[in-house]
């Protein structure tokens, strides 16, 4: 009897000692980077049970569920797919690619098969929520999962390839507007009031850490957090410490590409009364984008694609800066481009380069380029109005009008207009004058801006 | 008949006494009430109802199938092993009556459990539909989309045989037909190409399909037009603008509906009953009015169908439960037959094999028709098939011929898609699975059971 008691005590003591080693072992695993993934702690009991109790059989079950999901998807029956994706991923919770695949499948493959933008948006959300809320919980240290999540923000929502991209942007901006006012949270308030319902929701539901957002904003901003590029940068930034080798190159690439997106369409123009919602160019972001490119070039000198991307960015940005009346920055950028990439242009002077780019771009503009150009020219026109330069404001105005018409005349299909069209010209002109009026100091300048709107004569020319 | 009913009653009573029924009821209620609390839908109301129906009814069928499988196998074999069967067989009761009684007991138990489960599932749906939870519009949406029974009517088939023969003759004359290909294969390829062309709508063109409905649509329930198409635009999800025109054949005044649909998606539009003008013969026309030149390709099989109202969801659920019951009766017959002739573990394996074979009936049929699948690797229609391949194919052909009649509509898929499970399907399934196949099981088992020595000295 005594022997049995001693043995039981030895067993219990050994178990206790083994348990005590768990924490230090996990810590050492982190410290020595025995693998890139963070150790999984506090997983739900059901996941713990399925991953341990089912053993090798869980692979077979996952395969059967996967086959069913594929069959249902082929048959266009989507109602079960969220549940099946949930089960498949829970059976292989530490296999980050499985989370990435199912999230991507829902956000990309299924969403586009639906007609209604609201239905599409639901599936895009299913996709990134699966990765963000669960995939990253089980794989907090997986850089690829961070990148895939960021990619949905950068490409699916941020780009203009999906017919419903504006719906996604608007829906996301509306969700963000419930968390903070204006383009970004009040970081000081968020830190001082972590239990504030909006701050809590931001942290718990959207997994947005205000301190991290502030760090991202300080390094890459200012960003408009109502727009997708800011979130693509955020998730890439969160995944960066875990990335090595080519993963790091890809994460860095996501950061500077999203920053570039922030330059092209990082200023949100909202006119609820007119139902206007347009992400438009943000010339103020030029310096930070350029810095990010320089940093990426220095970090990955062997990646020639980064150099090409930087060169192309400078080339495109010069015209945008010029058209938005950021003439000094545009000249600086031109000089930098000539210095760093002598083969980028054969133009002998800044003026020659700008004229050539303008002519070339009007012929073949993308939506964001067209908007950048029209907005920039209208901004210039408003500035000339402020200082009373009659000929110049009319010239810039007519150039903007010409660009708008050239771009829109090839878009006759309503679906194409919805996806890649520009806001009405009159609205853009009104906004340019409003911005100029806000900066104008004299009553005379404000009056000139108001009169130009009322007369609207040049618009008819 | 009295001894049969007495044995059936004893089987039911022993199941109730052994707490099998209690445990099963517990499991069934856990599935019906517990599952909907845990499963996730796609976020739509229709999706939620579909997921609940699929998982609750699916779980009920799985639980009852496994229970029937096991109970059927154990019903006689365990009594033989425990030497209790002698108590019955020494009485003036035929062995066939024993088998039939046990089977009827199983069947009756399944009927009762299915009825209870069906009522619980229906109660859950009614609860979901209650005015406190859903608005009138949402209830109507569910009643029109999911909680309904609709016929699926395909367009009248195109007869392209003569045209294909004519094209073949022309090509043969011009020397354009490869000489090493069988004639029928070439003609079939031409026919397929003609059918595909007939389902393609180039930019600016129209195509018309004629439907013969089972009856002229009446009442308030609209007729649903379901369709899916691909397009000449390779990008998935490209939106295409089209115009649907629906009306009685030969009438100029037609119902029009413009739609913008995603390529490769599944689409449905509701056509009001008034559009059909009391006619059974309906012309459905699609005009490709997309501003950009994109051709639209409807799948020849299942690419377009009309779904007129066939009846209520309640009736469909009842027929689904009957079909499930018929299937369980068949499972019970196979399991009981195996359990009567073999020991419990062997019987369970044999029954599992038979059920797997039935489930994979289409795949078995495919294997039976393809030459050189196993050893020789010769393509279909080519010489060089080995003798072993030939023998295996004949075995598969027999297996396929035996299991093909057992294939039927997938109850869950039909019910959740709002497709009508017709009375003819129920009657057909009953005739095949209960009368013929279960009857065959009974006859063969009785014959062999009568010849089996039960009380051998070594047993």
mmCIF file of N, CA and C in Angstrom, chain A residues 317-365:
data_model
loop_
_atom_site.group_PDB
_atom_site.id
_atom_site.type_symbol
_atom_site.label_atom_id
_atom_site.label_comp_id
_atom_site.label_asym_id
_atom_site.label_seq_id
_atom_site.Cartn_x
_atom_site.Cartn_y
_atom_site.Cartn_z
ATOM 1 N N UNK A 317 4.899 60.418 -60.106
ATOM 2 C CA UNK A 317 4.575 61.354 -59.025
ATOM 3 C C UNK A 317 4.893 62.793 -59.400
ATOM 4 N N UNK A 318 5.926 62.971 -60.228
ATOM 5 C CA UNK A 318 6.337 64.347 -60.574
ATOM 6 C C UNK A 318 5.155 65.105 -61.179
ATOM 7 N N UNK A 319 4.471 64.442 -62.105
ATOM 8 C CA UNK A 319 3.351 65.112 -62.769
ATOM 9 C C UNK A 319 2.212 65.385 -61.787
ATOM 10 N N UNK A 320 1.930 64.394 -60.930
ATOM 11 C CA UNK A 320 0.848 64.576 -59.944
ATOM 12 C C UNK A 320 1.179 65.745 -59.028
ATOM 13 N N UNK A 321 2.432 65.799 -58.568
ATOM 14 C CA UNK A 321 2.834 66.895 -57.676
ATOM 15 C C UNK A 321 2.701 68.236 -58.403
ATOM 16 N N UNK A 322 3.127 68.225 -59.622
ATOM 17 C CA UNK A 322 3.073 69.471 -60.393
ATOM 18 C C UNK A 322 1.617 69.916 -60.578
ATOM 19 N N UNK A 323 0.781 68.974 -60.938
ATOM 20 C CA UNK A 323 -0.625 69.315 -61.201
ATOM 21 C C UNK A 323 -1.350 69.743 -59.929
ATOM 22 N N UNK A 324 -0.863 69.282 -58.776
ATOM 23 C CA UNK A 324 -1.485 69.683 -57.518
ATOM 24 C C UNK A 324 -0.812 70.927 -56.922
ATOM 25 N N UNK A 325 0.004 71.566 -57.757
ATOM 26 C CA UNK A 325 0.641 72.808 -57.351
ATOM 27 C C UNK A 325 1.695 72.601 -56.278
ATOM 28 N N UNK A 326 2.283 71.419 -56.235
ATOM 29 C CA UNK A 326 3.407 71.148 -55.333
ATOM 30 C C UNK A 326 4.676 71.276 -56.196
ATOM 31 N N UNK A 327 4.852 72.466 -56.744
ATOM 32 C CA UNK A 327 5.871 72.646 -57.771
ATOM 33 C C UNK A 327 7.279 72.393 -57.240
ATOM 34 N N UNK A 328 7.535 72.867 -56.038
ATOM 35 C CA UNK A 328 8.893 72.702 -55.493
ATOM 36 C C UNK A 328 9.198 71.211 -55.308
ATOM 37 N N UNK A 329 8.226 70.496 -54.721
ATOM 38 C CA UNK A 329 8.445 69.056 -54.504
ATOM 39 C C UNK A 329 8.592 68.327 -55.841
ATOM 40 N N UNK A 330 7.824 68.813 -56.839
ATOM 41 C CA UNK A 330 7.890 68.176 -58.153
ATOM 42 C C UNK A 330 9.276 68.351 -58.759
ATOM 43 N N UNK A 331 9.839 69.568 -58.618
ATOM 44 C CA UNK A 331 11.192 69.825 -59.149
ATOM 45 C C UNK A 331 12.231 68.980 -58.405
ATOM 46 N N UNK A 332 12.061 68.906 -57.075
ATOM 47 C CA UNK A 332 12.985 68.078 -56.269
ATOM 48 C C UNK A 332 12.954 66.627 -56.737
ATOM 49 N N UNK A 333 11.727 66.161 -56.944
ATOM 50 C CA UNK A 333 11.560 64.755 -57.352
ATOM 51 C C UNK A 333 12.208 64.524 -58.713
ATOM 52 N N UNK A 334 12.075 65.495 -59.580
ATOM 53 C CA UNK A 334 12.662 65.374 -60.911
ATOM 54 C C UNK A 334 14.193 65.278 -60.807
ATOM 55 N N UNK A 335 14.745 66.139 -59.970
ATOM 56 C CA UNK A 335 16.207 66.128 -59.805
ATOM 57 C C UNK A 335 16.673 64.798 -59.213
ATOM 58 N N UNK A 336 15.906 64.302 -58.234
ATOM 59 C CA UNK A 336 16.274 63.034 -57.598
ATOM 60 C C UNK A 336 16.204 61.891 -58.605
ATOM 61 N N UNK A 337 15.174 61.958 -59.424
ATOM 62 C CA UNK A 337 15.015 60.890 -60.418
ATOM 63 C C UNK A 337 16.198 60.907 -61.392
ATOM 64 N N UNK A 338 16.571 62.094 -61.822
ATOM 65 C CA UNK A 338 17.685 62.179 -62.792
ATOM 66 C C UNK A 338 18.999 61.704 -62.166
ATOM 67 N N UNK A 339 19.102 62.014 -60.864
ATOM 68 C CA UNK A 339 20.333 61.650 -60.159
ATOM 69 C C UNK A 339 20.418 60.129 -59.940
ATOM 70 N N UNK A 340 19.308 59.554 -59.491
ATOM 71 C CA UNK A 340 19.329 58.124 -59.139
ATOM 72 C C UNK A 340 19.102 57.215 -60.342
ATOM 73 N N UNK A 341 18.312 57.677 -61.281
ATOM 74 C CA UNK A 341 17.986 56.844 -62.454
ATOM 75 C C UNK A 341 18.205 57.674 -63.722
ATOM 76 N N UNK A 342 19.433 57.832 -64.124
ATOM 77 C CA UNK A 342 19.717 58.732 -65.262
ATOM 78 C C UNK A 342 18.986 58.318 -66.539
ATOM 79 N N UNK A 343 18.675 57.013 -66.664
ATOM 80 C CA UNK A 343 18.021 56.557 -67.896
ATOM 81 C C UNK A 343 16.499 56.705 -67.840
ATOM 82 N N UNK A 344 15.949 57.294 -66.765
ATOM 83 C CA UNK A 344 14.484 57.367 -66.625
ATOM 84 C C UNK A 344 13.868 58.317 -67.645
ATOM 85 N N UNK A 345 14.578 59.346 -68.007
ATOM 86 C CA UNK A 345 14.026 60.301 -68.978
ATOM 87 C C UNK A 345 15.150 60.945 -69.801
ATOM 88 N N UNK A 346 14.762 61.318 -71.015
ATOM 89 C CA UNK A 346 15.743 62.027 -71.840
ATOM 90 C C UNK A 346 15.443 63.528 -71.847
ATOM 91 N N UNK A 347 14.393 63.920 -71.094
ATOM 92 C CA UNK A 347 14.023 65.342 -71.073
ATOM 93 C C UNK A 347 15.144 66.160 -70.470
ATOM 94 N N UNK A 348 15.421 67.291 -71.100
ATOM 95 C CA UNK A 348 16.560 68.094 -70.633
ATOM 96 C C UNK A 348 16.195 68.962 -69.433
ATOM 97 N N UNK A 349 14.899 69.291 -69.341
ATOM 98 C CA UNK A 349 14.521 70.147 -68.212
ATOM 99 C C UNK A 349 13.210 69.652 -67.608
ATOM 100 N N UNK A 350 12.940 70.187 -66.444
ATOM 101 C CA UNK A 350 11.719 69.841 -65.729
ATOM 102 C C UNK A 350 10.484 70.177 -66.578
ATOM 103 N N UNK A 351 10.474 71.348 -67.188
ATOM 104 C CA UNK A 351 9.317 71.791 -67.968
ATOM 105 C C UNK A 351 9.076 70.852 -69.150
ATOM 106 N N UNK A 352 10.153 70.491 -69.829
ATOM 107 C CA UNK A 352 10.020 69.593 -70.988
ATOM 108 C C UNK A 352 9.457 68.249 -70.536
ATOM 109 N N UNK A 353 9.955 67.767 -69.412
ATOM 110 C CA UNK A 353 9.501 66.469 -68.894
ATOM 111 C C UNK A 353 7.995 66.516 -68.564
ATOM 112 N N UNK A 354 7.578 67.561 -67.876
ATOM 113 C CA UNK A 354 6.177 67.665 -67.457
ATOM 114 C C UNK A 354 5.260 67.747 -68.681
ATOM 115 N N UNK A 355 5.655 68.540 -69.671
ATOM 116 C CA UNK A 355 4.813 68.667 -70.873
ATOM 117 C C UNK A 355 4.682 67.315 -71.583
ATOM 118 N N UNK A 356 5.795 66.632 -71.700
ATOM 119 C CA UNK A 356 5.791 65.327 -72.387
ATOM 120 C C UNK A 356 4.937 64.314 -71.649
ATOM 121 N N UNK A 357 5.088 64.290 -70.314
ATOM 122 C CA UNK A 357 4.318 63.330 -69.510
ATOM 123 C C UNK A 357 2.818 63.617 -69.612
ATOM 124 N N UNK A 358 2.495 64.909 -69.591
ATOM 125 C CA UNK A 358 1.086 65.302 -69.652
ATOM 126 C C UNK A 358 0.450 64.803 -70.957
ATOM 127 N N UNK A 359 1.148 65.067 -72.053
ATOM 128 C CA UNK A 359 0.607 64.653 -73.361
ATOM 129 C C UNK A 359 0.467 63.123 -73.412
ATOM 130 N N UNK A 360 1.479 62.435 -72.924
ATOM 131 C CA UNK A 360 1.470 60.971 -73.001
ATOM 132 C C UNK A 360 0.375 60.383 -72.116
ATOM 133 N N UNK A 361 0.211 60.982 -70.959
ATOM 134 C CA UNK A 361 -0.739 60.390 -70.014
ATOM 135 C C UNK A 361 -2.190 60.629 -70.398
ATOM 136 N N UNK A 362 -2.455 61.769 -70.983
ATOM 137 C CA UNK A 362 -3.839 62.050 -71.376
ATOM 138 C C UNK A 362 -4.318 60.998 -72.373
ATOM 139 N N UNK A 363 -3.381 60.521 -73.179
ATOM 140 C CA UNK A 363 -3.765 59.516 -74.185
ATOM 141 C C UNK A 363 -4.153 58.191 -73.545
ATOM 142 N N UNK A 364 -3.507 57.851 -72.446
ATOM 143 C CA UNK A 364 -3.698 56.502 -71.921
ATOM 144 C C UNK A 364 -3.682 56.523 -70.391
ATOM 145 N N UNK A 365 -4.775 56.999 -69.830
ATOM 146 C CA UNK A 365 -4.783 57.166 -68.380
ATOM 147 C C UNK A 365 -5.565 56.051 -67.692
#
